[in-house]
Coordinates of C-alpha atoms in Angstrom, one line a residue:
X586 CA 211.6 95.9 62.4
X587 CA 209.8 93.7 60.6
X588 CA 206.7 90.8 62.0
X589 CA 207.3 87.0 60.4
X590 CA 204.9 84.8 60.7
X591 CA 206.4 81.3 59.6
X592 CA 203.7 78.0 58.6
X593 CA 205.3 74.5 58.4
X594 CA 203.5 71.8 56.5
X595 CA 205.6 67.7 56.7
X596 CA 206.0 66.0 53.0
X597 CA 205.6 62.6 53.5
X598 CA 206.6 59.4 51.0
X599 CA 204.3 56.4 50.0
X600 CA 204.8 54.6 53.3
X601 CA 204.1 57.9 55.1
X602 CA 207.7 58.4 56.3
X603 CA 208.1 62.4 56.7
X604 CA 211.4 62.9 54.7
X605 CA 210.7 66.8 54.4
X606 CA 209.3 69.8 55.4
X607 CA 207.9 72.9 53.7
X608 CA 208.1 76.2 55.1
X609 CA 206.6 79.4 54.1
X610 CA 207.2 82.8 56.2
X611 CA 205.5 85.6 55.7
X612 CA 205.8 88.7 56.1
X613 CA 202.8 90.5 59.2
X614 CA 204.5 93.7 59.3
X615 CA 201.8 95.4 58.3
X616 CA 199.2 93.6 60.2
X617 CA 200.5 93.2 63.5
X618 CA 201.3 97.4 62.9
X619 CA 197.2 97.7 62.3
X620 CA 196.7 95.5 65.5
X621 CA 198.7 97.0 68.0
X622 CA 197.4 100.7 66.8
X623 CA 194.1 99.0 67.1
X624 CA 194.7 97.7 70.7
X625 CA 196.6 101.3 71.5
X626 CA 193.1 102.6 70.5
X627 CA 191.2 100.1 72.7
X628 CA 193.4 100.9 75.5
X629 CA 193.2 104.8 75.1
X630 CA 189.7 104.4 74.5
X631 CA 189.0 102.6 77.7
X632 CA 191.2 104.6 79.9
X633 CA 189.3 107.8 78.1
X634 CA 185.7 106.3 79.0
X635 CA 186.9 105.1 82.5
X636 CA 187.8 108.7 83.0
X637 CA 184.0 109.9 82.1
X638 CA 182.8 107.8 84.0
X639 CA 184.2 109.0 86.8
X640 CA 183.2 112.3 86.4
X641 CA 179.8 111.1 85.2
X642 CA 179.4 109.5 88.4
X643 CA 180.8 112.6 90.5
X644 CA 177.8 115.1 88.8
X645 CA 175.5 112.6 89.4
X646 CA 176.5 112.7 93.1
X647 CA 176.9 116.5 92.8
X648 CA 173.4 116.3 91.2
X649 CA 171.8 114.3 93.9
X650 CA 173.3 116.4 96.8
X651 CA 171.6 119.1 95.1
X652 CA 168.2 117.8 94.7
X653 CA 168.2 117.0 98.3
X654 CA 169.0 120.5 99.4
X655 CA 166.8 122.1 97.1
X656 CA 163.8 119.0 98.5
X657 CA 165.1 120.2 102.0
X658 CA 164.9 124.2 101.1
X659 CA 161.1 123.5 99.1
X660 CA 160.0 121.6 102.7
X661 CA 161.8 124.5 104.8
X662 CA 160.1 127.1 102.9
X663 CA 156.8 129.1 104.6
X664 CA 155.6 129.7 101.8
X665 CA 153.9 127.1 99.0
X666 CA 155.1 126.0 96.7
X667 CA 153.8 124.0 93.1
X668 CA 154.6 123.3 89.6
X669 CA 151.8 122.7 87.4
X670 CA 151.4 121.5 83.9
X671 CA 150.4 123.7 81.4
X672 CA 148.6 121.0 79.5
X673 CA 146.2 119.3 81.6
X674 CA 146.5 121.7 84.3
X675 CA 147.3 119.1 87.2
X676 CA 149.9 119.6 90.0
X677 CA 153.1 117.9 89.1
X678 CA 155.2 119.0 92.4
X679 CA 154.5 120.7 95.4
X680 CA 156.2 120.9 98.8
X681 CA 154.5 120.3 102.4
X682 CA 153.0 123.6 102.9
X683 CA 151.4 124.2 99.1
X684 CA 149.8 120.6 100.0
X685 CA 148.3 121.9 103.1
X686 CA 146.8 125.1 101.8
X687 CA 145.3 123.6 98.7
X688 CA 143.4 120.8 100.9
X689 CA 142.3 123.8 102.9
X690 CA 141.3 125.4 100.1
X691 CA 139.9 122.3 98.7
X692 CA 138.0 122.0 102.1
X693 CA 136.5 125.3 101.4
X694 CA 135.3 124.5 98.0
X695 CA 132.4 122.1 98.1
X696 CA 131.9 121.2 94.7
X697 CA 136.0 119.9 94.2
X698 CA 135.0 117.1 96.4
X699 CA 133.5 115.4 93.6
X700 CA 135.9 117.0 90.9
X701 CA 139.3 117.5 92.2
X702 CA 141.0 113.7 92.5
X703 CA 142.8 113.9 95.8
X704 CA 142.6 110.8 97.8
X705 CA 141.3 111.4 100.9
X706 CA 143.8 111.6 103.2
X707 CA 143.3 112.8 106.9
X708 CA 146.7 114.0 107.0
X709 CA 146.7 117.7 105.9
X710 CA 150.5 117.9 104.6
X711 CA 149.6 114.7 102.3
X712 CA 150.4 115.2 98.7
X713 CA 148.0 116.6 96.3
X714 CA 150.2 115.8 93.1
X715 CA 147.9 114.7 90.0
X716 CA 145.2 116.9 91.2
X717 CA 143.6 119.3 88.4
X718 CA 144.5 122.8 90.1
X719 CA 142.6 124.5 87.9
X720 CA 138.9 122.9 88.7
X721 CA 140.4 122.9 92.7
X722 CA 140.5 126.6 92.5
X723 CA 137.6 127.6 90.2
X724 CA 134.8 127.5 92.7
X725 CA 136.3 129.2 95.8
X726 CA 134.8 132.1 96.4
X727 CA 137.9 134.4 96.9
X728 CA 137.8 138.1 97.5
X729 CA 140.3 140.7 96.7
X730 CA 142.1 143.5 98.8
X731 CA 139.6 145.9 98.3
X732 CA 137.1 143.9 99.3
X733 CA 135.3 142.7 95.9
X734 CA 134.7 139.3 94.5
X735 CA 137.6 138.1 92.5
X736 CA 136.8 135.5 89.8
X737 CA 138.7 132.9 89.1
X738 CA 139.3 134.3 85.5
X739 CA 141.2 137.3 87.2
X740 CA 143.4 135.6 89.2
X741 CA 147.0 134.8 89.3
X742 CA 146.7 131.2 88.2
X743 CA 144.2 131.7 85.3
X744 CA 146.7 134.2 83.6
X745 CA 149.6 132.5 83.8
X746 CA 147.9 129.3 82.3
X747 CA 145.4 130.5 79.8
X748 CA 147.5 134.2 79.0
X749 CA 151.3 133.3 80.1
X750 CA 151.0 136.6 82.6
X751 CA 153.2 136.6 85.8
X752 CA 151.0 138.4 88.3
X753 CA 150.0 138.6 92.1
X754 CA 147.2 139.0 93.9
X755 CA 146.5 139.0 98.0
X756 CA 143.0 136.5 98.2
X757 CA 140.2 135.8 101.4
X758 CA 139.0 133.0 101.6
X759 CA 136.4 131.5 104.0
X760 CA 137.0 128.1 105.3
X761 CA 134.6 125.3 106.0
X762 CA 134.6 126.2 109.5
X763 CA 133.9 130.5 108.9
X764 CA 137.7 131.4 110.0
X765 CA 139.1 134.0 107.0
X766 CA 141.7 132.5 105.1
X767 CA 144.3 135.3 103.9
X768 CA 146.8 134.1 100.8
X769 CA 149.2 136.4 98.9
X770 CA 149.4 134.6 95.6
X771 CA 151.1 134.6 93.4
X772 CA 151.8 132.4 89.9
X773 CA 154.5 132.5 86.7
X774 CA 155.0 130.4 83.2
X775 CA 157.9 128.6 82.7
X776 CA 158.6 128.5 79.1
X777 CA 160.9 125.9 76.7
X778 CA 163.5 127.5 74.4
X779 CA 161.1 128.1 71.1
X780 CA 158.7 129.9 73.6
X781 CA 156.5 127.9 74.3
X782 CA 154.6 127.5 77.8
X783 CA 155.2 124.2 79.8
X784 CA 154.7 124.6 83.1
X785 CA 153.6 127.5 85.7
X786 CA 155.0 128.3 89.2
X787 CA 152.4 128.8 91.9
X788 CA 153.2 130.2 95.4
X789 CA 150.9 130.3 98.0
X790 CA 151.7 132.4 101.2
X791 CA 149.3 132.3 104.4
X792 CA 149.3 135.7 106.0
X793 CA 146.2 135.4 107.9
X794 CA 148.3 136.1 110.7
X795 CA 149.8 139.1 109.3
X796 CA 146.4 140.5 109.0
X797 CA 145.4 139.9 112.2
X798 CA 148.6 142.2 113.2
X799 CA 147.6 144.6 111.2
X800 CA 143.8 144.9 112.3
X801 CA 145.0 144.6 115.5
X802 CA 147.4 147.5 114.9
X803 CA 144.4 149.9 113.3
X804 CA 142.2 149.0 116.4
X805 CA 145.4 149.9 118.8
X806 CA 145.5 153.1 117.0
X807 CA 141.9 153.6 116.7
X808 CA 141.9 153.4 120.2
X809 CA 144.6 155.3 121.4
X810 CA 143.4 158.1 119.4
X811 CA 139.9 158.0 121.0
X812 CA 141.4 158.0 124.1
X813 CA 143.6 160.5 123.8
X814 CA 140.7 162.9 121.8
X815 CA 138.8 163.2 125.0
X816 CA 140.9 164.3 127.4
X817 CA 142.1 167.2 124.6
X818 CA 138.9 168.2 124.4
X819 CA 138.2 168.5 128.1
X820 CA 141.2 170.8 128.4
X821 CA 140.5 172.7 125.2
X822 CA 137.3 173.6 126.9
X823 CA 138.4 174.6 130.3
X824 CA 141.7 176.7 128.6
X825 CA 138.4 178.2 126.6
X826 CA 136.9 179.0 129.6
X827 CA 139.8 180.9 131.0
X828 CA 140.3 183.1 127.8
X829 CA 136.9 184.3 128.4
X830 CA 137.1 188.1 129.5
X831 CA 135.5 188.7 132.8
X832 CA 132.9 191.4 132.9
X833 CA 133.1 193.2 136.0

């Protein structure tokens, strides 16, 4: 098959009378070949983008459900949750119940009123994102499970900032208002793919209540066995008494 293209041009005479015509065909084949490949491109092309587009838009959905149930799993969790930066140190995530234990501990720490940056909100669970972690935490006097002072330079969130250590560490606390606060802490680096560190994990859990149990569950024992060490002692006495040989 071939493609003419045809072009007609009138001849006219003196008085302008057409008396002929001139026509030249020409021969498209080639081009019209080049254009229709062209628009079988377009059309492929199209078809081909609308196709990615789709799926584009059903990860993004996919994506989105997923962010909402891992939002809804961070809010559900007991335990708290942040992501800090490794460069300036400030919070740049943290779920309802890391927000509430750092203003407590911020409440316990007198001098981050003035250095911490976290607006004043009278609602506990409010966010503390943007605040410097590292200068929240540094004044808290926070004591180890045996009892000792543990600087701030041996804790969990120190190494995995400054050192890029994963570590844990169980932490009492005193609050503003004299009631022990008990935290199991515990922090890890997150690191890109040449190594280096970008950001740190930090989990906070309150088991002030699981100490309580547990005191409560030494004085329960404690107890008992004073209780039941008198009693023995009575009747080890009198079965002394009746081993005695009688003299007559």
């Amino acid at each position: 098959l071939y493609a003419i293209r045809r072009s007609k041009a009138p001849i006219k005479d003196d008085e302008g009378h057409i008396f002929a015509y001139v026509v030249v065909y020409h021969n498209v084949t080639d081009q019209v070949a080049a254009r229709e490949s062209i628009e079988a491109q377009v059309i492929a092309r199209t078809a081909e983008l609308a196709q990615r587009n789709e799926a584009l838009e059903e990860a993004q959905a996919a994506l989105a459900m997923e962010h909402d149930r891992l939002e809804l799993l961070l809010a559900r969790l007991p335990s708290g949750i942040a992501l800090v930066s490794s460069h300036d140190r400030r919070v740049i995530d943290s779920n309802p119940q890391a927000n509430r234990l750092l203003r407590l501990l911020r409440a316990s720490n007198p001098d981050a009123h003035t250095r911490v940056p976290i607006p004043a909100d009278e609602d506990i669970n409010a966010s503390i994102i943007g605040a410097d972690i590292e200068e929240l935490l540094r004044g808290i006097e926070a004591y180890g499970a045996n009892g000792a002072l543990l600087p701030y330079e041996e804790q969990p969130l120190y190494l995995a900032l400054r050192e890029g250590k994963a570590s844990e560490a169980e932490l009492r606390i005193t609050q503003d208002d004299n009631q022990p606060l008990y935290l199991l802490v515990s922090a890890a680096p997150l690191r890109a793919n040449d190594g280096s560190l970008t950001n740190v994990v930090l989990v906070l859990q309150d088991i002030t209540t699981v100490k309580a149990l547990e005191r409560a569950r030494e004085d329960f024992f404690t107890t008992m066995a004073h209780e039941l060490k008198t009693p023995l002692a009575n009747i080890r006495a009198h079965l002394s008494a009746l081993q005695v040989q009688d003299y007559p």
